[in-house]
């Protein structure tokens, strides 16, 4: 359980740093929670990128280019993969 919490905190750090709309830290709490849920459900970078794009579009009514979503999706899935390998 502790390891999963640590991994989720890594996701939060990555997503706060990403800051696609130039808000300051803390402006994406709902989107980060939804994205972490998606990370647990999906393993394919393109699927996760599309989900991230739709989560943020729903909240902000702005579309993030899929390339930017794909970049962060790959980073998040790398964390997920590293966590799975270290069990």
mmCIF file of N, CA and C in Angstrom:
data_model
loop_
_atom_site.group_PDB
_atom_site.id
_atom_site.type_symbol
_atom_site.label_atom_id
_atom_site.label_comp_id
_atom_site.label_asym_id
_atom_site.label_seq_id
_atom_site.Cartn_x
_atom_site.Cartn_y
_atom_site.Cartn_z
ATOM 1 N N UNK A 1 0.832 -1.197 0.000
ATOM 2 C CA UNK A 1 0.000 0.000 0.000
ATOM 3 C C UNK A 1 0.878 1.263 0.000
ATOM 4 N N UNK A 2 1.921 1.246 0.817
ATOM 5 C CA UNK A 2 2.807 2.402 0.916
ATOM 6 C C UNK A 2 3.469 2.684 -0.432
ATOM 7 N N UNK A 3 3.861 1.625 -1.132
ATOM 8 C CA UNK A 3 4.504 1.778 -2.431
ATOM 9 C C UNK A 3 3.552 2.432 -3.424
ATOM 10 N N UNK A 4 2.293 2.023 -3.385
ATOM 11 C CA UNK A 4 1.301 2.596 -4.299
ATOM 12 C C UNK A 4 1.114 4.092 -4.022
ATOM 13 N N UNK A 5 1.094 4.468 -2.760
ATOM 14 C CA UNK A 5 0.977 5.877 -2.387
ATOM 15 C C UNK A 5 2.162 6.674 -2.918
ATOM 16 N N UNK A 6 3.348 6.106 -2.763
ATOM 17 C CA UNK A 6 4.567 6.756 -3.248
ATOM 18 C C UNK A 6 4.501 6.950 -4.766
ATOM 19 N N UNK A 7 4.034 5.931 -5.462
ATOM 20 C CA UNK A 7 3.895 6.006 -6.920
ATOM 21 C C UNK A 7 2.878 7.077 -7.301
ATOM 22 N N UNK A 8 1.742 7.107 -6.598
ATOM 23 C CA UNK A 8 0.726 8.120 -6.888
ATOM 24 C C UNK A 8 1.270 9.532 -6.668
ATOM 25 N N UNK A 9 2.114 9.703 -5.654
ATOM 26 C CA UNK A 9 2.723 11.011 -5.408
ATOM 27 C C UNK A 9 3.670 11.401 -6.542
ATOM 28 N N UNK A 10 4.348 10.411 -7.121
ATOM 29 C CA UNK A 10 5.205 10.682 -8.281
ATOM 30 C C UNK A 10 4.349 11.168 -9.458
ATOM 31 N N UNK A 11 3.187 10.518 -9.661
ATOM 32 C CA UNK A 11 2.269 10.952 -10.721
ATOM 33 C C UNK A 11 1.850 12.401 -10.500
ATOM 34 N N UNK A 12 1.494 12.731 -9.252
ATOM 35 C CA UNK A 12 1.062 14.088 -8.909
ATOM 36 C C UNK A 12 2.168 15.092 -9.229
ATOM 37 N N UNK A 13 3.405 14.759 -8.867
ATOM 38 C CA UNK A 13 4.536 15.653 -9.151
ATOM 39 C C UNK A 13 4.679 15.904 -10.657
ATOM 40 N N UNK A 14 4.636 14.830 -11.423
ATOM 41 C CA UNK A 14 4.781 14.950 -12.881
ATOM 42 C C UNK A 14 3.661 15.817 -13.454
ATOM 43 N N UNK A 15 2.437 15.560 -13.009
ATOM 44 C CA UNK A 15 1.295 16.299 -13.560
ATOM 45 C C UNK A 15 1.285 17.764 -13.121
ATOM 46 N N UNK A 16 1.707 18.047 -11.904
ATOM 47 C CA UNK A 16 1.808 19.446 -11.467
ATOM 48 C C UNK A 16 2.888 20.187 -12.241
ATOM 49 N N UNK A 17 4.006 19.515 -12.488
ATOM 50 C CA UNK A 17 5.089 20.127 -13.265
ATOM 51 C C UNK A 17 4.669 20.363 -14.709
ATOM 52 N N UNK A 18 3.842 19.453 -15.229
ATOM 53 C CA UNK A 18 3.399 19.543 -16.623
ATOM 54 C C UNK A 18 2.650 20.859 -16.857
ATOM 55 N N UNK A 19 1.681 21.167 -16.041
ATOM 56 C CA UNK A 19 0.979 22.456 -16.035
ATOM 57 C C UNK A 19 0.621 22.946 -17.443
ATOM 58 N N UNK A 20 -0.238 22.224 -18.186
ATOM 59 C CA UNK A 20 -0.493 22.540 -19.596
ATOM 60 C C UNK A 20 -1.139 23.904 -19.849
ATOM 61 N N UNK A 21 -1.797 24.482 -18.849
ATOM 62 C CA UNK A 21 -2.469 25.761 -19.054
ATOM 63 C C UNK A 21 -1.819 26.906 -18.282
ATOM 64 N N UNK A 22 -0.615 26.671 -17.758
ATOM 65 C CA UNK A 22 0.127 27.730 -17.104
ATOM 66 C C UNK A 22 -0.478 28.191 -15.782
ATOM 67 N N UNK A 23 -1.206 27.312 -15.112
ATOM 68 C CA UNK A 23 -1.701 27.625 -13.777
ATOM 69 C C UNK A 23 -0.565 27.353 -12.795
ATOM 70 N N UNK A 24 -0.723 27.739 -11.564
ATOM 71 C CA UNK A 24 0.299 27.380 -10.583
ATOM 72 C C UNK A 24 -0.084 26.043 -9.952
ATOM 73 N N UNK A 25 0.842 25.428 -9.236
ATOM 74 C CA UNK A 25 0.566 24.141 -8.582
ATOM 75 C C UNK A 25 -0.737 24.213 -7.799
ATOM 76 N N UNK A 26 -1.501 23.143 -7.879
ATOM 77 C CA UNK A 26 -2.743 23.083 -7.124
ATOM 78 C C UNK A 26 -3.959 23.416 -7.963
ATOM 79 N N UNK A 27 -3.756 23.836 -9.180
ATOM 80 C CA UNK A 27 -4.887 24.200 -10.034
ATOM 81 C C UNK A 27 -5.525 23.033 -10.768
ATOM 82 N N UNK A 28 -4.987 21.852 -10.587
ATOM 83 C CA UNK A 28 -5.442 20.698 -11.371
ATOM 84 C C UNK A 28 -5.861 19.507 -10.507
ATOM 85 N N UNK A 29 -6.248 19.730 -9.279
ATOM 86 C CA UNK A 29 -6.516 18.607 -8.369
ATOM 87 C C UNK A 29 -7.475 17.568 -8.945
ATOM 88 N N UNK A 30 -8.597 18.020 -9.485
ATOM 89 C CA UNK A 30 -9.603 17.100 -10.031
ATOM 90 C C UNK A 30 -9.041 16.337 -11.222
ATOM 91 N N UNK A 31 -8.358 17.060 -12.112
ATOM 92 C CA UNK A 31 -7.813 16.436 -13.320
ATOM 93 C C UNK A 31 -6.719 15.431 -12.966
ATOM 94 N N UNK A 32 -5.916 15.762 -11.971
ATOM 95 C CA UNK A 32 -4.858 14.845 -11.542
ATOM 96 C C UNK A 32 -5.467 13.569 -10.972
ATOM 97 N N UNK A 33 -6.496 13.711 -10.153
ATOM 98 C CA UNK A 33 -7.167 12.523 -9.587
ATOM 99 C C UNK A 33 -7.735 11.653 -10.705
ATOM 100 N N UNK A 34 -8.383 12.269 -11.693
ATOM 101 C CA UNK A 34 -8.953 11.514 -12.811
ATOM 102 C C UNK A 34 -7.862 10.859 -13.656
ATOM 103 N N UNK A 35 -6.751 11.560 -13.838
ATOM 104 C CA UNK A 35 -5.642 11.017 -14.625
ATOM 105 C C UNK A 35 -5.001 9.828 -13.920
ATOM 106 N N UNK A 36 -4.831 9.919 -12.604
ATOM 107 C CA UNK A 36 -4.254 8.795 -11.855
ATOM 108 C C UNK A 36 -5.162 7.570 -11.977
ATOM 109 N N UNK A 37 -6.459 7.777 -11.919
ATOM 110 C CA UNK A 37 -7.405 6.670 -12.125
ATOM 111 C C UNK A 37 -7.186 6.049 -13.505
ATOM 112 N N UNK A 38 -7.020 6.892 -14.514
ATOM 113 C CA UNK A 38 -6.807 6.411 -15.886
ATOM 114 C C UNK A 38 -5.497 5.629 -16.007
ATOM 115 N N UNK A 39 -4.455 6.079 -15.303
ATOM 116 C CA UNK A 39 -3.161 5.378 -15.345
ATOM 117 C C UNK A 39 -3.333 3.946 -14.842
ATOM 118 N N UNK A 40 -4.138 3.773 -13.806
ATOM 119 C CA UNK A 40 -4.360 2.434 -13.251
ATOM 120 C C UNK A 40 -5.156 1.547 -14.214
ATOM 121 N N UNK A 41 -5.964 2.169 -15.069
ATOM 122 C CA UNK A 41 -6.820 1.406 -15.990
ATOM 123 C C UNK A 41 -6.154 1.103 -17.326
ATOM 124 N N UNK A 42 -5.231 1.963 -17.767
ATOM 125 C CA UNK A 42 -4.695 1.869 -19.131
ATOM 126 C C UNK A 42 -3.189 1.623 -19.127
ATOM 127 N N UNK A 43 -2.727 0.900 -20.149
ATOM 128 C CA UNK A 43 -1.296 0.630 -20.290
ATOM 129 C C UNK A 43 -0.721 1.148 -21.604
ATOM 130 N N UNK A 44 -1.578 1.512 -22.544
ATOM 131 C CA UNK A 44 -1.104 1.982 -23.854
ATOM 132 C C UNK A 44 -0.960 3.498 -23.836
ATOM 133 N N UNK A 45 0.219 4.006 -24.213
ATOM 134 C CA UNK A 45 0.453 5.455 -24.176
ATOM 135 C C UNK A 45 -0.570 6.265 -24.979
ATOM 136 N N UNK A 46 -0.930 5.779 -26.179
ATOM 137 C CA UNK A 46 -1.874 6.556 -26.999
ATOM 138 C C UNK A 46 -3.259 6.615 -26.367
ATOM 139 N N UNK A 47 -3.690 5.512 -25.743
ATOM 140 C CA UNK A 47 -4.994 5.503 -25.072
ATOM 141 C C UNK A 47 -4.982 6.440 -23.867
ATOM 142 N N UNK A 48 -3.902 6.384 -23.094
ATOM 143 C CA UNK A 48 -3.788 7.257 -21.930
ATOM 144 C C UNK A 48 -3.726 8.720 -22.371
ATOM 145 N N UNK A 49 -3.008 9.003 -23.443
ATOM 146 C CA UNK A 49 -2.915 10.381 -23.955
ATOM 147 C C UNK A 49 -4.296 10.910 -24.327
ATOM 148 N N UNK A 50 -5.094 10.096 -24.999
ATOM 149 C CA UNK A 50 -6.447 10.515 -25.383
ATOM 150 C C UNK A 50 -7.308 10.765 -24.147
ATOM 151 N N UNK A 51 -7.167 9.904 -23.141
ATOM 152 C CA UNK A 51 -7.944 10.075 -21.911
ATOM 153 C C UNK A 51 -7.524 11.357 -21.188
ATOM 154 N N UNK A 52 -6.216 11.597 -21.103
ATOM 155 C CA UNK A 52 -5.713 12.827 -20.465
ATOM 156 C C UNK A 52 -6.249 14.051 -21.211
ATOM 157 N N UNK A 53 -6.175 13.987 -22.523
ATOM 158 C CA UNK A 53 -6.658 15.103 -23.334
ATOM 159 C C UNK A 53 -8.135 15.386 -23.042
ATOM 160 N N UNK A 54 -8.947 14.342 -22.956
ATOM 161 C CA UNK A 54 -10.379 14.547 -22.727
ATOM 162 C C UNK A 54 -10.669 15.013 -21.294
ATOM 163 N N UNK A 55 -9.904 14.531 -20.315
ATOM 164 C CA UNK A 55 -10.082 14.967 -18.915
ATOM 165 C C UNK A 55 -9.854 16.473 -18.811
ATOM 166 N N UNK A 56 -8.752 16.936 -19.371
ATOM 167 C CA UNK A 56 -8.419 18.358 -19.268
ATOM 168 C C UNK A 56 -9.340 19.210 -20.143
ATOM 169 N N UNK A 57 -9.739 18.689 -21.308
ATOM 170 C CA UNK A 57 -10.655 19.439 -22.175
ATOM 171 C C UNK A 57 -12.012 19.618 -21.500
ATOM 172 N N UNK A 58 -12.471 18.572 -20.820
ATOM 173 C CA UNK A 58 -13.762 18.636 -20.129
ATOM 174 C C UNK A 58 -13.755 19.747 -19.076
ATOM 175 N N UNK A 59 -12.657 19.851 -18.328
ATOM 176 C CA UNK A 59 -12.572 20.841 -17.253
ATOM 177 C C UNK A 59 -12.333 22.263 -17.755
ATOM 178 N N UNK A 60 -11.470 22.403 -18.749
ATOM 179 C CA UNK A 60 -11.017 23.738 -19.139
ATOM 180 C C UNK A 60 -11.586 24.216 -20.474
ATOM 181 N N UNK A 61 -12.301 23.314 -21.170
ATOM 182 C CA UNK A 61 -12.873 23.629 -22.476
ATOM 183 C C UNK A 61 -11.821 24.136 -23.451
ATOM 184 N N UNK A 62 -10.606 23.612 -23.299
ATOM 185 C CA UNK A 62 -9.508 23.893 -24.233
ATOM 186 C C UNK A 62 -8.869 22.552 -24.569
ATOM 187 N N UNK A 63 -8.440 22.423 -25.806
ATOM 188 C CA UNK A 63 -7.828 21.175 -26.253
ATOM 189 C C UNK A 63 -6.306 21.273 -26.159
ATOM 190 N N UNK A 64 -5.711 20.316 -25.477
ATOM 191 C CA UNK A 64 -4.251 20.219 -25.423
ATOM 192 C C UNK A 64 -3.820 19.370 -26.620
ATOM 193 N N UNK A 65 -2.816 19.802 -27.378
ATOM 194 C CA UNK A 65 -2.348 18.986 -28.513
ATOM 195 C C UNK A 65 -1.995 17.560 -28.047
ATOM 196 N N UNK A 66 -2.402 16.584 -28.839
ATOM 197 C CA UNK A 66 -2.227 15.176 -28.455
ATOM 198 C C UNK A 66 -0.750 14.835 -28.244
ATOM 199 N N UNK A 67 0.168 15.515 -28.964
ATOM 200 C CA UNK A 67 1.596 15.222 -28.798
ATOM 201 C C UNK A 67 2.034 15.531 -27.361
ATOM 202 N N UNK A 68 1.525 16.636 -26.805
ATOM 203 C CA UNK A 68 1.878 16.997 -25.431
ATOM 204 C C UNK A 68 1.303 15.987 -24.452
ATOM 205 N N UNK A 69 0.083 15.533 -24.720
ATOM 206 C CA UNK A 69 -0.549 14.523 -23.861
ATOM 207 C C UNK A 69 0.210 13.206 -23.950
ATOM 208 N N UNK A 70 0.662 12.863 -25.137
ATOM 209 C CA UNK A 70 1.396 11.616 -25.344
ATOM 210 C C UNK A 70 2.729 11.641 -24.602
ATOM 211 N N UNK A 71 3.390 12.780 -24.618
ATOM 212 C CA UNK A 71 4.664 12.907 -23.923
ATOM 213 C C UNK A 71 4.487 12.649 -22.424
ATOM 214 N N UNK A 72 3.491 13.278 -21.822
ATOM 215 C CA UNK A 72 3.269 13.098 -20.382
ATOM 216 C C UNK A 72 2.737 11.688 -20.099
ATOM 217 N N UNK A 73 1.937 11.138 -21.006
ATOM 218 C CA UNK A 73 1.417 9.776 -20.824
ATOM 219 C C UNK A 73 2.567 8.772 -20.770
ATOM 220 N N UNK A 74 3.545 8.932 -21.652
ATOM 221 C CA UNK A 74 4.706 8.028 -21.662
ATOM 222 C C UNK A 74 5.499 8.146 -20.367
ATOM 223 N N UNK A 75 5.646 9.370 -19.886
ATOM 224 C CA UNK A 75 6.374 9.599 -18.632
ATOM 225 C C UNK A 75 5.655 8.921 -17.457
ATOM 226 N N UNK A 76 4.339 9.061 -17.424
ATOM 227 C CA UNK A 76 3.541 8.464 -16.348
ATOM 228 C C UNK A 76 3.581 6.934 -16.411
ATOM 229 N N UNK A 77 3.499 6.393 -17.621
ATOM 230 C CA UNK A 77 3.529 4.933 -17.770
ATOM 231 C C UNK A 77 4.908 4.360 -17.447
ATOM 232 N N UNK A 78 5.952 5.162 -17.644
ATOM 233 C CA UNK A 78 7.296 4.719 -17.254
ATOM 234 C C UNK A 78 7.362 4.559 -15.724
ATOM 235 N N UNK A 79 6.772 5.498 -15.010
ATOM 236 C CA UNK A 79 6.719 5.403 -13.539
ATOM 237 C C UNK A 79 5.942 4.154 -13.142
ATOM 238 N N UNK A 80 4.820 3.928 -13.805
ATOM 239 C CA UNK A 80 3.974 2.758 -13.512
ATOM 240 C C UNK A 80 4.759 1.468 -13.759
ATOM 241 N N UNK A 81 5.467 1.415 -14.872
ATOM 242 C CA UNK A 81 6.244 0.229 -15.240
ATOM 243 C C UNK A 81 7.386 -0.013 -14.240
ATOM 244 N N UNK A 82 8.081 1.055 -13.881
ATOM 245 C CA UNK A 82 9.177 0.924 -12.912
ATOM 246 C C UNK A 82 8.668 0.434 -11.575
ATOM 247 N N UNK A 83 7.501 0.898 -11.171
ATOM 248 C CA UNK A 83 6.919 0.458 -9.902
ATOM 249 C C UNK A 83 6.561 -1.029 -9.973
ATOM 250 N N UNK A 84 5.990 -1.445 -11.088
ATOM 251 C CA UNK A 84 5.603 -2.851 -11.248
ATOM 252 C C UNK A 84 6.825 -3.769 -11.252
ATOM 253 N N UNK A 85 7.926 -3.288 -11.812
ATOM 254 C CA UNK A 85 9.149 -4.092 -11.893
ATOM 255 C C UNK A 85 9.845 -4.224 -10.544
ATOM 256 N N UNK A 86 9.609 -3.290 -9.647
ATOM 257 C CA UNK A 86 10.358 -3.303 -8.380
ATOM 258 C C UNK A 86 9.635 -4.022 -7.248
ATOM 259 N N UNK A 87 8.526 -4.663 -7.571
ATOM 260 C CA UNK A 87 7.783 -5.393 -6.517
ATOM 261 C C UNK A 87 8.470 -6.689 -6.187
#
